[in-house]
CSV table of C-alpha atoms and ligand atoms in Angstrom, one decimal:
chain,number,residue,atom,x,y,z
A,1,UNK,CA,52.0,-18.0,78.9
A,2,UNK,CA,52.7,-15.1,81.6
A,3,UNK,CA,53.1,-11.5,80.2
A,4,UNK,CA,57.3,-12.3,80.0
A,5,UNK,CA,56.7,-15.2,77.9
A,6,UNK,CA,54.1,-13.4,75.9
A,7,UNK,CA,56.8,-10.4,75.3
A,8,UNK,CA,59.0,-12.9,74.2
A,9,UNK,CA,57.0,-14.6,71.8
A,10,UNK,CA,58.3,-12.8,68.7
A,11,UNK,CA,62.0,-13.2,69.8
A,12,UNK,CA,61.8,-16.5,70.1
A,13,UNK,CA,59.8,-16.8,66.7
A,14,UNK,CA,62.9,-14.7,65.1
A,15,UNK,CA,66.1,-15.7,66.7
A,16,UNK,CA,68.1,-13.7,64.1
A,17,UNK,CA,68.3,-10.2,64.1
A,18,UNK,CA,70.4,-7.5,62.2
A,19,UNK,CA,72.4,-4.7,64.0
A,20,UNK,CA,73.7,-1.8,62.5
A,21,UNK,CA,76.6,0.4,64.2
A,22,UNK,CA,76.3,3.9,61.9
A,23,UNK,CA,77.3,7.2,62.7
A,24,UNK,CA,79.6,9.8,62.1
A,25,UNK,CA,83.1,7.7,63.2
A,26,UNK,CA,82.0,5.7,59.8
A,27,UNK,CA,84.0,9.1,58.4
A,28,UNK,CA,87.2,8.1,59.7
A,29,UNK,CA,87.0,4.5,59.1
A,30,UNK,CA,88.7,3.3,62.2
A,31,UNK,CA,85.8,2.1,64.4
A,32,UNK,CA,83.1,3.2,67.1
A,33,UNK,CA,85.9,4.3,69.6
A,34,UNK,CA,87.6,6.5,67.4
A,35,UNK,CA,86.9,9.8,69.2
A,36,UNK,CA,88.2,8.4,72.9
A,37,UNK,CA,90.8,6.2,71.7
A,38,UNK,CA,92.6,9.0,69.6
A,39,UNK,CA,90.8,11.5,72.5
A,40,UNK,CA,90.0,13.6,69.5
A,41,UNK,CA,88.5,16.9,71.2
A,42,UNK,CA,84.4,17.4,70.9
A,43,UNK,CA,84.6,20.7,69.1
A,44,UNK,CA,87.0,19.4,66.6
A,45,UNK,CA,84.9,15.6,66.2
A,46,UNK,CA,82.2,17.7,65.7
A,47,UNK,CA,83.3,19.0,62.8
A,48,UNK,CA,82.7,15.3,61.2
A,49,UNK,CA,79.1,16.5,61.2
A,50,UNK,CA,79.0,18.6,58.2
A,51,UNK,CA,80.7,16.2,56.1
A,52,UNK,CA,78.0,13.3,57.0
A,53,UNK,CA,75.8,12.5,53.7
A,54,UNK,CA,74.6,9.0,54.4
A,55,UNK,CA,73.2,8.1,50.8
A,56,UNK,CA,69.1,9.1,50.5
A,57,UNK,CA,67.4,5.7,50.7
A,58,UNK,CA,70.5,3.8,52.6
A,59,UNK,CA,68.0,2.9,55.6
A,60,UNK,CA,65.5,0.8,52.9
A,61,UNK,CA,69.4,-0.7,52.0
A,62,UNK,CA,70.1,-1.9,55.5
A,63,UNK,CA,66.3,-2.9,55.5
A,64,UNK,CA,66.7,-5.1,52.2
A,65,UNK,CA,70.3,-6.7,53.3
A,66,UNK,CA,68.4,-7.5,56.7
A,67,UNK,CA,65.3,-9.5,55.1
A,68,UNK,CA,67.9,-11.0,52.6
A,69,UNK,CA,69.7,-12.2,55.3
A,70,UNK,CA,66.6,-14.0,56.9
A,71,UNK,CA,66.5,-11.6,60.0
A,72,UNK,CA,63.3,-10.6,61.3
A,73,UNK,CA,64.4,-8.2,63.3
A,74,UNK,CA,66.9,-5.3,63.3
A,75,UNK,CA,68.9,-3.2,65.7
A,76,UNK,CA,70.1,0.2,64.7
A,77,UNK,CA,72.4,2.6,67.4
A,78,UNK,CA,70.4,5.8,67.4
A,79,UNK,CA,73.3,7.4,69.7
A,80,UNK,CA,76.5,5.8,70.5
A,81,UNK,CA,79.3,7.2,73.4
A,82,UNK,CA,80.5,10.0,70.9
A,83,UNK,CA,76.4,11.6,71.6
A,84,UNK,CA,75.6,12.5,67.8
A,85,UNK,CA,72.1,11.7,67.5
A,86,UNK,CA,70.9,9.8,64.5
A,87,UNK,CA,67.1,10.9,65.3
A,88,UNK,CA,65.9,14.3,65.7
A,89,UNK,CA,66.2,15.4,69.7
A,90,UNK,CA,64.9,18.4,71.3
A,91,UNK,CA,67.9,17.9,74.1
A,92,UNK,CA,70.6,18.0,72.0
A,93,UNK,CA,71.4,20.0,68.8
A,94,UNK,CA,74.3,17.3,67.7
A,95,UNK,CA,71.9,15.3,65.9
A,96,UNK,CA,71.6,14.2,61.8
A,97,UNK,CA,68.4,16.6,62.0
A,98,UNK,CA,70.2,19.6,63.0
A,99,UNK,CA,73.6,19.1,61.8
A,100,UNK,CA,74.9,17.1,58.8
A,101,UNK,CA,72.2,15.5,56.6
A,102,UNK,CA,69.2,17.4,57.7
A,103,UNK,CA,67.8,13.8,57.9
A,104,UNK,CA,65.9,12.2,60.8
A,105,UNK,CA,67.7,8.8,60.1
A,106,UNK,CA,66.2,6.9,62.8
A,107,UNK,CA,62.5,7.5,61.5
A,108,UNK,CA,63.7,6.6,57.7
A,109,UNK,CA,64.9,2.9,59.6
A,110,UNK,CA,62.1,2.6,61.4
A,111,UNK,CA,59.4,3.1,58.6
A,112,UNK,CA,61.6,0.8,56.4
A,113,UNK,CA,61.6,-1.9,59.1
A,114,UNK,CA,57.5,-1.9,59.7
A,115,UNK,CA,57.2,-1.8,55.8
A,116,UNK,CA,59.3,-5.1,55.6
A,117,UNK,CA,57.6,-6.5,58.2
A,118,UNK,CA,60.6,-6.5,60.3
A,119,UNK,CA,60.8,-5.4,63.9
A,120,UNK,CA,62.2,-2.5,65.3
A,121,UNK,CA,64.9,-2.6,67.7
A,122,UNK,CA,67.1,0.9,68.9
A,123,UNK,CA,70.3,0.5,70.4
A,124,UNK,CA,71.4,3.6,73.0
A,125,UNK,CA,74.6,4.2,74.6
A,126,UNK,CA,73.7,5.9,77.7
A,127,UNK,CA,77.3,7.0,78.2
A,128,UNK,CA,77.9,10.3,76.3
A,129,UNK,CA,81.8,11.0,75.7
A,130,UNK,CA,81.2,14.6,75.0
A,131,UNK,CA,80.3,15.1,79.4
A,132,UNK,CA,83.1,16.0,81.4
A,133,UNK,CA,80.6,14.2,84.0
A,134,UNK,CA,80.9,11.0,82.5
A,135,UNK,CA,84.8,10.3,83.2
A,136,UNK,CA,84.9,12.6,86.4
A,137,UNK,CA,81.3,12.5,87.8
A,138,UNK,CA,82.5,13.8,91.4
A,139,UNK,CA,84.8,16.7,90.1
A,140,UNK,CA,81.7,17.5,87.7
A,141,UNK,CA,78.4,16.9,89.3
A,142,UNK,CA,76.4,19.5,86.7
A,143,UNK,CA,77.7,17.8,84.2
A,144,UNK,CA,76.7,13.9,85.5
A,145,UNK,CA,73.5,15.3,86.1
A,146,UNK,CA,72.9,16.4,82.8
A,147,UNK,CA,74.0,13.5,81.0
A,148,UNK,CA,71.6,11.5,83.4
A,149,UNK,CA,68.8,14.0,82.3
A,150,UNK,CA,69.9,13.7,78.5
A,151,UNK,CA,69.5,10.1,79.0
A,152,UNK,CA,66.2,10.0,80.5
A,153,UNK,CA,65.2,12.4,78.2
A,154,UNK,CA,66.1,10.6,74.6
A,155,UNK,CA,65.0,7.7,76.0
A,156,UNK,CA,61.7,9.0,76.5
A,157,UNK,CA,61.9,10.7,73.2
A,158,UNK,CA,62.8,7.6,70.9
A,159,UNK,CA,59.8,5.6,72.8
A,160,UNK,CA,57.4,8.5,72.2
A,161,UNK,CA,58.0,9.7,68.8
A,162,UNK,CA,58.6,6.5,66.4
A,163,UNK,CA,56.0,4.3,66.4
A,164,UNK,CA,55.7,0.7,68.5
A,165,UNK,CA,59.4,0.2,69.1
A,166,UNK,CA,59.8,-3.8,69.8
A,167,UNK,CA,63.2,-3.9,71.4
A,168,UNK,CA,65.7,-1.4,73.3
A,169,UNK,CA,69.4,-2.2,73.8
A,170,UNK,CA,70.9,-0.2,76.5
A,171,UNK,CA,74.8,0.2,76.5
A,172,UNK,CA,77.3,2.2,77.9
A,173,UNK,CA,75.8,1.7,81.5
A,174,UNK,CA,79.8,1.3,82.7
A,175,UNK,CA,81.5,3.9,85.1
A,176,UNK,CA,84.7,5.7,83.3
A,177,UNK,CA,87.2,3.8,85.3
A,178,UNK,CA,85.3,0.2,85.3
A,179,UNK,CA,85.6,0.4,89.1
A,180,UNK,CA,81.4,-0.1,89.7
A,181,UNK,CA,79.1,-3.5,88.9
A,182,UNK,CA,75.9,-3.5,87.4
A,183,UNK,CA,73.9,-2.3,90.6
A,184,UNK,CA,75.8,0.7,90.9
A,185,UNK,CA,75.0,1.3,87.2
A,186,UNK,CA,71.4,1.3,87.6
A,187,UNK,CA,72.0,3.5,91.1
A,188,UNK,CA,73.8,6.0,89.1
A,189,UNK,CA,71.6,5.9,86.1
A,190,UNK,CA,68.0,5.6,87.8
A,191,UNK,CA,67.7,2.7,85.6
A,192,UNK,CA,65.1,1.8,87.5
A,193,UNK,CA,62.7,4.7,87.2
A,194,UNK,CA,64.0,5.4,83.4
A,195,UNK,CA,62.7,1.8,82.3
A,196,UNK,CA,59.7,2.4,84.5
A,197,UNK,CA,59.3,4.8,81.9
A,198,UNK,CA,60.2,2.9,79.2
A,199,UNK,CA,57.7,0.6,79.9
A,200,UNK,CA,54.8,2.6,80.4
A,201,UNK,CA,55.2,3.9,77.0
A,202,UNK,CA,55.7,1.2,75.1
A,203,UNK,CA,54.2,-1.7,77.0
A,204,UNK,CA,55.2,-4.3,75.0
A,205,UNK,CA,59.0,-4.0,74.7
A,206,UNK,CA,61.6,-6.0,75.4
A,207,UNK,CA,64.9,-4.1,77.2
A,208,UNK,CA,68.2,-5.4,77.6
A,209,UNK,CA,69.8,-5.6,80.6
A,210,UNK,CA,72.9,-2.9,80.4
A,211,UNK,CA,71.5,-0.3,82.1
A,212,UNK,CA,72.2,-2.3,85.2
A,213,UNK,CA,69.0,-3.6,86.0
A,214,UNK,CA,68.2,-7.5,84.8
A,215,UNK,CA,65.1,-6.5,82.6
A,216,UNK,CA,64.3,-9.2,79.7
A,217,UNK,CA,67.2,-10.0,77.7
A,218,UNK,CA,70.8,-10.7,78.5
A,219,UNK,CA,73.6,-9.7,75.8
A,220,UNK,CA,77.0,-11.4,75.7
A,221,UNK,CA,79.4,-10.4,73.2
A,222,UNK,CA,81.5,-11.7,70.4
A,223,UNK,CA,80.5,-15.2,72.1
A,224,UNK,CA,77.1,-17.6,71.9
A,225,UNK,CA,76.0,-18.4,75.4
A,226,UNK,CA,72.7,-19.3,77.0
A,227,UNK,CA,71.8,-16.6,79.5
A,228,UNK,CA,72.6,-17.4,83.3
A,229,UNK,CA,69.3,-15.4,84.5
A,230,UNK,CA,67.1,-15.9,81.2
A,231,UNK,CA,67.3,-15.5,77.8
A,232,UNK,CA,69.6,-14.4,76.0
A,233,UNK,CA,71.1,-12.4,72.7
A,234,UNK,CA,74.6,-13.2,71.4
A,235,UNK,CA,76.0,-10.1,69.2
A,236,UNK,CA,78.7,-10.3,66.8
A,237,UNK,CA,80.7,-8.7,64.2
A,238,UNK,CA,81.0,-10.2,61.1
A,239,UNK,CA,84.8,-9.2,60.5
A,240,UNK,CA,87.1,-8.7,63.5
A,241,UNK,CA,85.3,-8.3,67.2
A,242,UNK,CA,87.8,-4.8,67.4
A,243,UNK,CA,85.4,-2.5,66.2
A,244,UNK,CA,81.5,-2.7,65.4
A,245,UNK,CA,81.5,1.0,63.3
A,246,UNK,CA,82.8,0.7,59.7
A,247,UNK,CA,86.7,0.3,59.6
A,248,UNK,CA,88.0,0.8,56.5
A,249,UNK,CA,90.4,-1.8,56.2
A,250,UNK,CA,89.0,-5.3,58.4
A,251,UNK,CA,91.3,-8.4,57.9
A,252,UNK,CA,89.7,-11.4,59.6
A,253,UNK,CA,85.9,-12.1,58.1
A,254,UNK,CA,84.4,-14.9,59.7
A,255,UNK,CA,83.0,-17.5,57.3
A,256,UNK,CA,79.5,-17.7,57.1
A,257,UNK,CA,79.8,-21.6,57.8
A,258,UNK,CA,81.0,-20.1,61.1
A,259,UNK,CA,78.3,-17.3,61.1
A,260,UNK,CA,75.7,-20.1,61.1
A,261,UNK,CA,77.7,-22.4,63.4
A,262,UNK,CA,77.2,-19.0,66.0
A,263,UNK,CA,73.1,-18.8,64.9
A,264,UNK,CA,72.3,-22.4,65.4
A,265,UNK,CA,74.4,-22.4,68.6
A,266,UNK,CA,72.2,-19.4,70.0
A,267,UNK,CA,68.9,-21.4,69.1
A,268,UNK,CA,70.0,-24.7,70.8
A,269,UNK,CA,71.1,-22.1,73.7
A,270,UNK,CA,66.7,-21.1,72.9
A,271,UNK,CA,68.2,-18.3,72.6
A,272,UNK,CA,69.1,-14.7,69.7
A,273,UNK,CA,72.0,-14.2,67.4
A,274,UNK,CA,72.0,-10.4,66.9
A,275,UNK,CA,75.0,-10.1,63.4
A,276,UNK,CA,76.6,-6.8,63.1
A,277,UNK,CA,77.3,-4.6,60.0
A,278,UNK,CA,78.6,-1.2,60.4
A,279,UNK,CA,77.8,0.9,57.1
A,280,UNK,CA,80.4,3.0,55.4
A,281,UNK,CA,80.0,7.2,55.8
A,282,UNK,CA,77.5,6.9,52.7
A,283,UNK,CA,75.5,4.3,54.6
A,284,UNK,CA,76.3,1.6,52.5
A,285,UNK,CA,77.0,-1.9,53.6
A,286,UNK,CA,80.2,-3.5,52.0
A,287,UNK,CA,80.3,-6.9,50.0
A,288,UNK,CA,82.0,-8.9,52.4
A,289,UNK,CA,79.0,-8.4,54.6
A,290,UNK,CA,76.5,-8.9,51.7
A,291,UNK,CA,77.9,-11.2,50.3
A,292,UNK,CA,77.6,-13.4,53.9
A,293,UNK,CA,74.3,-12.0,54.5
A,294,UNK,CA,72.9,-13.8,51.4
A,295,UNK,CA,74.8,-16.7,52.0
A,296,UNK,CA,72.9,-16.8,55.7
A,297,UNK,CA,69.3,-16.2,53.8
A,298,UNK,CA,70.0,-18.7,51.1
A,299,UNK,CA,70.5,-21.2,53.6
A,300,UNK,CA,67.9,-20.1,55.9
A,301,UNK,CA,65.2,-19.6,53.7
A,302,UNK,CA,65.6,-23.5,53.0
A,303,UNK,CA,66.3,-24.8,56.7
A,304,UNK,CA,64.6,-21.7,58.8
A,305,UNK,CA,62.9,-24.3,60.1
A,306,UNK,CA,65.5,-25.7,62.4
A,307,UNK,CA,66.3,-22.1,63.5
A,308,UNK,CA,63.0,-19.9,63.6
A,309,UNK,CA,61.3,-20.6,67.1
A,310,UNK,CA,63.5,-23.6,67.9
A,311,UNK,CA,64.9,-24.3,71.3
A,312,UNK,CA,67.1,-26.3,73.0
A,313,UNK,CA,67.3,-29.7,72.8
A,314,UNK,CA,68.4,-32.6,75.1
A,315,UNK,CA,70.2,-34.7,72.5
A,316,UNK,CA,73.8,-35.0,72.1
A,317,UNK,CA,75.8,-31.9,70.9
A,318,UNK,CA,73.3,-29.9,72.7
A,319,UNK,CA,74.3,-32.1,75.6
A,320,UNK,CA,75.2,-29.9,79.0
A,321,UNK,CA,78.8,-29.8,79.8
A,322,UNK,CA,79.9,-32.3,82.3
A,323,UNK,CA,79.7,-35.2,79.5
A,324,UNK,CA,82.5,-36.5,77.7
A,325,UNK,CA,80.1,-37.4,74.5
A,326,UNK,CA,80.8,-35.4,71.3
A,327,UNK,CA,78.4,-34.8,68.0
A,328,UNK,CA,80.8,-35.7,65.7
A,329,UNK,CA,78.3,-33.9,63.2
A,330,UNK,CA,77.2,-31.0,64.6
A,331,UNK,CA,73.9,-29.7,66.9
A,332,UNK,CA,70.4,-30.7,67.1
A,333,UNK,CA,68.0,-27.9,67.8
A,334,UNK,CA,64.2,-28.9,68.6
A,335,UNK,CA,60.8,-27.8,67.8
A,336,UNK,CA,57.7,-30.2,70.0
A,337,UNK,CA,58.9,-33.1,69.2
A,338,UNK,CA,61.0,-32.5,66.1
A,339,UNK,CA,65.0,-33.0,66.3
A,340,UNK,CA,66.8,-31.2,63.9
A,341,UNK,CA,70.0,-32.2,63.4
A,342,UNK,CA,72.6,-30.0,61.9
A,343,UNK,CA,75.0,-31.4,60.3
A,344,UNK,CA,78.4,-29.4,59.1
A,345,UNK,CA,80.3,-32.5,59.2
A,346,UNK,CA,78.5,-34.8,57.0
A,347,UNK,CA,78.7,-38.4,58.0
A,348,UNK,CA,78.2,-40.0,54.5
A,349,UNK,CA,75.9,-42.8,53.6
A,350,UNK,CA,74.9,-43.6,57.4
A,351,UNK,CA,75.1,-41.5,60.3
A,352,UNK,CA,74.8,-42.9,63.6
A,353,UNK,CA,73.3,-41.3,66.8
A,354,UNK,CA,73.6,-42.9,70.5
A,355,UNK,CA,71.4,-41.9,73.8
A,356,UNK,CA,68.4,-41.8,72.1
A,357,UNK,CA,65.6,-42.7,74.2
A,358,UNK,CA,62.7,-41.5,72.9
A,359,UNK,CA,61.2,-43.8,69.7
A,360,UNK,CA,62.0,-42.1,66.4
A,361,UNK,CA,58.7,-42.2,63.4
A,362,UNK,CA,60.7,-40.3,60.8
A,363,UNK,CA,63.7,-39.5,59.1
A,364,UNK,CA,63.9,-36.4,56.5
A,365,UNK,CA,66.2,-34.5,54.8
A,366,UNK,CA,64.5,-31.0,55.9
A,367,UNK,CA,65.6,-28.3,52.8
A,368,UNK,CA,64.0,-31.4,50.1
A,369,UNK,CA,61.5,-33.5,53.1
A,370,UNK,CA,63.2,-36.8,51.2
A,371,UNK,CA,62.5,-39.6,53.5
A,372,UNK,CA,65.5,-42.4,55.1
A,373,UNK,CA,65.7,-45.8,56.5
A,374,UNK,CA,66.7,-46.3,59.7
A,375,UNK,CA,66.7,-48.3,63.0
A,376,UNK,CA,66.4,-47.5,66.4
A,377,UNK,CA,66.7,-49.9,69.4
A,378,UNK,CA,65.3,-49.4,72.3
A,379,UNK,CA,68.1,-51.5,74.4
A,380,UNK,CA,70.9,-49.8,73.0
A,381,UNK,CA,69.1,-46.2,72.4
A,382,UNK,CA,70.8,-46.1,69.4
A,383,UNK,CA,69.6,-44.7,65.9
A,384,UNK,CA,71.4,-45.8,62.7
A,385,UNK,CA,70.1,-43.4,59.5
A,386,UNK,CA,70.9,-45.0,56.4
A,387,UNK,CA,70.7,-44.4,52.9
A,388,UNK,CA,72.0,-41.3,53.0
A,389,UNK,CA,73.4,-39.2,50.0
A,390,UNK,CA,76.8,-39.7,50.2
A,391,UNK,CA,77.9,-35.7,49.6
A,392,UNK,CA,76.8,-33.8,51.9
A,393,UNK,CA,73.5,-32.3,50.6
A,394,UNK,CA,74.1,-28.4,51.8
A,395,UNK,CA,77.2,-26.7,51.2
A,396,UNK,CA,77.2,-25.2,54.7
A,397,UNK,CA,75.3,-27.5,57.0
A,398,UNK,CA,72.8,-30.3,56.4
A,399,UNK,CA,70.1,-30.7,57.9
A,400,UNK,CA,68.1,-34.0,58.9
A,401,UNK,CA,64.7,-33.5,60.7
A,402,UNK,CA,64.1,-36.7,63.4
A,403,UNK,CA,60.4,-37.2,64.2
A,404,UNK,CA,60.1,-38.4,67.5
A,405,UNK,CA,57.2,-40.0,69.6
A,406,UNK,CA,57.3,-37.3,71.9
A,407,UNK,CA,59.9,-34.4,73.1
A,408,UNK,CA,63.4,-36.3,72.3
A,409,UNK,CA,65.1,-37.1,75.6
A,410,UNK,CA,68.7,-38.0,76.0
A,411,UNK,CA,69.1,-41.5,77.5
A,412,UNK,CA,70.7,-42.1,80.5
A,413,UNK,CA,73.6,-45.0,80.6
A,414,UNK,CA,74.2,-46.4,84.2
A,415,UNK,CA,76.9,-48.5,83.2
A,416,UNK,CA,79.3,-46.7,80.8
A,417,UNK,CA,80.5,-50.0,79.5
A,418,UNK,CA,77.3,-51.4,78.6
A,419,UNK,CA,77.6,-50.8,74.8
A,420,UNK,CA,80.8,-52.6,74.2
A,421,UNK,CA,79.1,-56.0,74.5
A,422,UNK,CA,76.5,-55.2,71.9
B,501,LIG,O1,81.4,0.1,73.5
B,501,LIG,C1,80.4,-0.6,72.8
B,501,LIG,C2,80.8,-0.9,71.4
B,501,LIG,O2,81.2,0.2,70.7
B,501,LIG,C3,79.7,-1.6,70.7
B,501,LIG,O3,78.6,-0.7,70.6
B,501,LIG,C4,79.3,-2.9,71.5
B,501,LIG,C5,78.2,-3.6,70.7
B,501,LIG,O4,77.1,-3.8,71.5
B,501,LIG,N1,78.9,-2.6,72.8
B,501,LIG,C6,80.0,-1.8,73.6
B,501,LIG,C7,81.2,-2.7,73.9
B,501,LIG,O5,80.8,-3.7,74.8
């Protein structure tokens, strides 16, 4: 392994991580954005400070919903665009340590994290909305400077003062009027000398790439996608994609059949699913969340297997776009030489897989390791399972674990018509 792939070791062993938008705008109830999309003035979303009272232990909460959920990592925003500091900064005196709680919020996650045995991600937002710099960086060049410096400088404080911090998510690296790419982002931000930075003080870490420079991790949103340069981490929010903070009222929850559809989907990408929650203003997570969480965790802690450390795998419904075959079950994930086939359309008594070239030794159901029949032909590279419980055996997806005779490869049919003569 090179030092990348050593980096990457725990993501890959984790695939599932938990991230948590909280902050003052949990007070109003209507989302992250609430203080540029009503352009509510800084002085007077200040105020929202000194009626902040996050619960006392709500960071263990967040901790416990996390390892519940089978996450082994978690992601918390330690300052998002409205610049109120969730840790204690010596650049900024809008922070829960100086104004609000009293509380250093970030080091209350952090210890929780490390005691679970989870790992500890921070989330930044480079962007502060509270610099007239920011949306006019030409008219207010004192200002652009200084939010530069502010980020430099609570960058350099979060990696210095918490412990070993295992993963940094970068955001807000845009320009005001979205005129600018990524390479002007990490011009304008000295991306390049502030991760310089990053790294030298916590040498292990694993940085995303939104402060315009590629780093180690790409970070799509609201979608599952394999990364075009490398690997990558899907994020998502559990209700509606329109806001990531708590909104008080949030029609639209995604099942938690689709939740895992999304996690399995980032694995056979060999890649992260990274779930949002966004805590109410007493730093509690509500039970729609919970209760999809658990439902995750259940299902995980009996099938983690296919998920934990898996990667992509050549078989159909992992197949690359370009083919016209379809899974009519669902995924297959891999681990060596292991298939793992994820079924959330179960096929009955037999189920029936074609373009599989390499021999198959074993057939288990993986939450019970119940063994099945089956055949599989070399000349036609099909498998036929049989034997099979005719209910499906999981109540969100089930989960058959093929034992091949080698890495499972996807055959290759020269003739498309070859299978209609038998
Ligand atoms: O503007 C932010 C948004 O509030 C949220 O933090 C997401 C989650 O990563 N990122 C940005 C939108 O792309």
């Amino acid at each position: 392994m090179n030092e990348y792939e050593n980096r990457l070791k725990w993501f890959h062993e984790a695939r599932f991580g938990l991230y948590i938008h909280f902050g003052l705008y949990s007070i109003p109830g209507r989302g992250e954005w609430t203080m540029y999309s009503e352009r509510i003035p800084a002085p007077e979303y200040a105020r929202l400070a000194d009626q902040f009272r996050p619960e006392p232990g709500c960071a263990k909460e967040w901790i416990s919903a996390a390892a519940a959920a089978g996450a082994k990592y978690v992601v918390l925003t330690t300052r998002h665009h409205d610049g109120y500091c969730l840790f204690d900064s010596q650049c900024s005196d809008f922070t829960s340590v100086k104004r609000g709680p009293g509380r250093d919020l970030v080091r209350e996650y952090a210890e929780a994290a490390r005691a679970a045995g989870l790992r500890v991600g921070f989330y930044y937002s480079l962007l502060d909305w509270r610099f007239p710099g920011y949306f006019e960086p030409e008219k207010y060049p004192e200002s652009r400077e200084a939010l530069i410096a502010q980020a430099h400088d609570q960058v350099r404080e979060l990696m210095t003062n918490y412990g070993k911090i295992d993963l940094l998510e970068y955001d807000g690296g845009w320009d005001s009027r979205l005129r600018t790419g990524r390479p002007q982002w990490a011009e304008f931000w000295r991306s390049a000398e502030l991760n310089a930075m990053v790294r030298k003080l916590q040498p292990g870490i694993l940085i995303n790439d939104r402060s315009g420079t590629d780093e180690d991790l790409e970070t799509p949103e609201q979608e599952v996608r394999p990364g075009s340069r490398g690997v990558s981490e899907s994020c998502m929010c559990i209700g509606d994609s329109c806001a990531w903070g708590y909104t008080r009222f949030n029609p639209n929850w995604k099942t938690a059949e689709q939740l895992l559809q999304h996690l399995i989907q980032a694995a056979q990408g060999g890649g992260n699913f990274l779930l949002n929650v966004g805590p109410d203003p007493a730093g509690r997570i509500r039970s729609e969340e919970l209760d999809r969480l658990a439902a995750l965790g259940g299902w995980l802690r009996e099938n983690g297997e296919a998920v934990y450390n898996a990667f992509p795998c050549s078989l159909i419904g992992s197949a690359k776009p370009g083919t016209v075959d379809l899974n009519l079950q669902g995924p297959w994930t891999r681990k060596g030489s292991c298939g793992y086939w994820c079924m959330f359309r179960w096929p009955g008594v037999e189920a029936v897989a074609v373009r599989i070239k390499t021999p198959v030794k074993r057939v288990t159901l993986l939450k019970t390791g119940e063994e099945f029949p089956f055949e599989w032909d070399a000349r036609t590279q099909r498998l036929k399972i049989r034997g099979l419980p005719v209910f499906p055996p999981d109540a969100l997806c089930s989960v058959l674990k093929v034992e091949f005779e080698g890495v499972p490869e996807l055959g290759t049919e020269e003739d498309l018509s070859r299978w209609l003569a038998g």
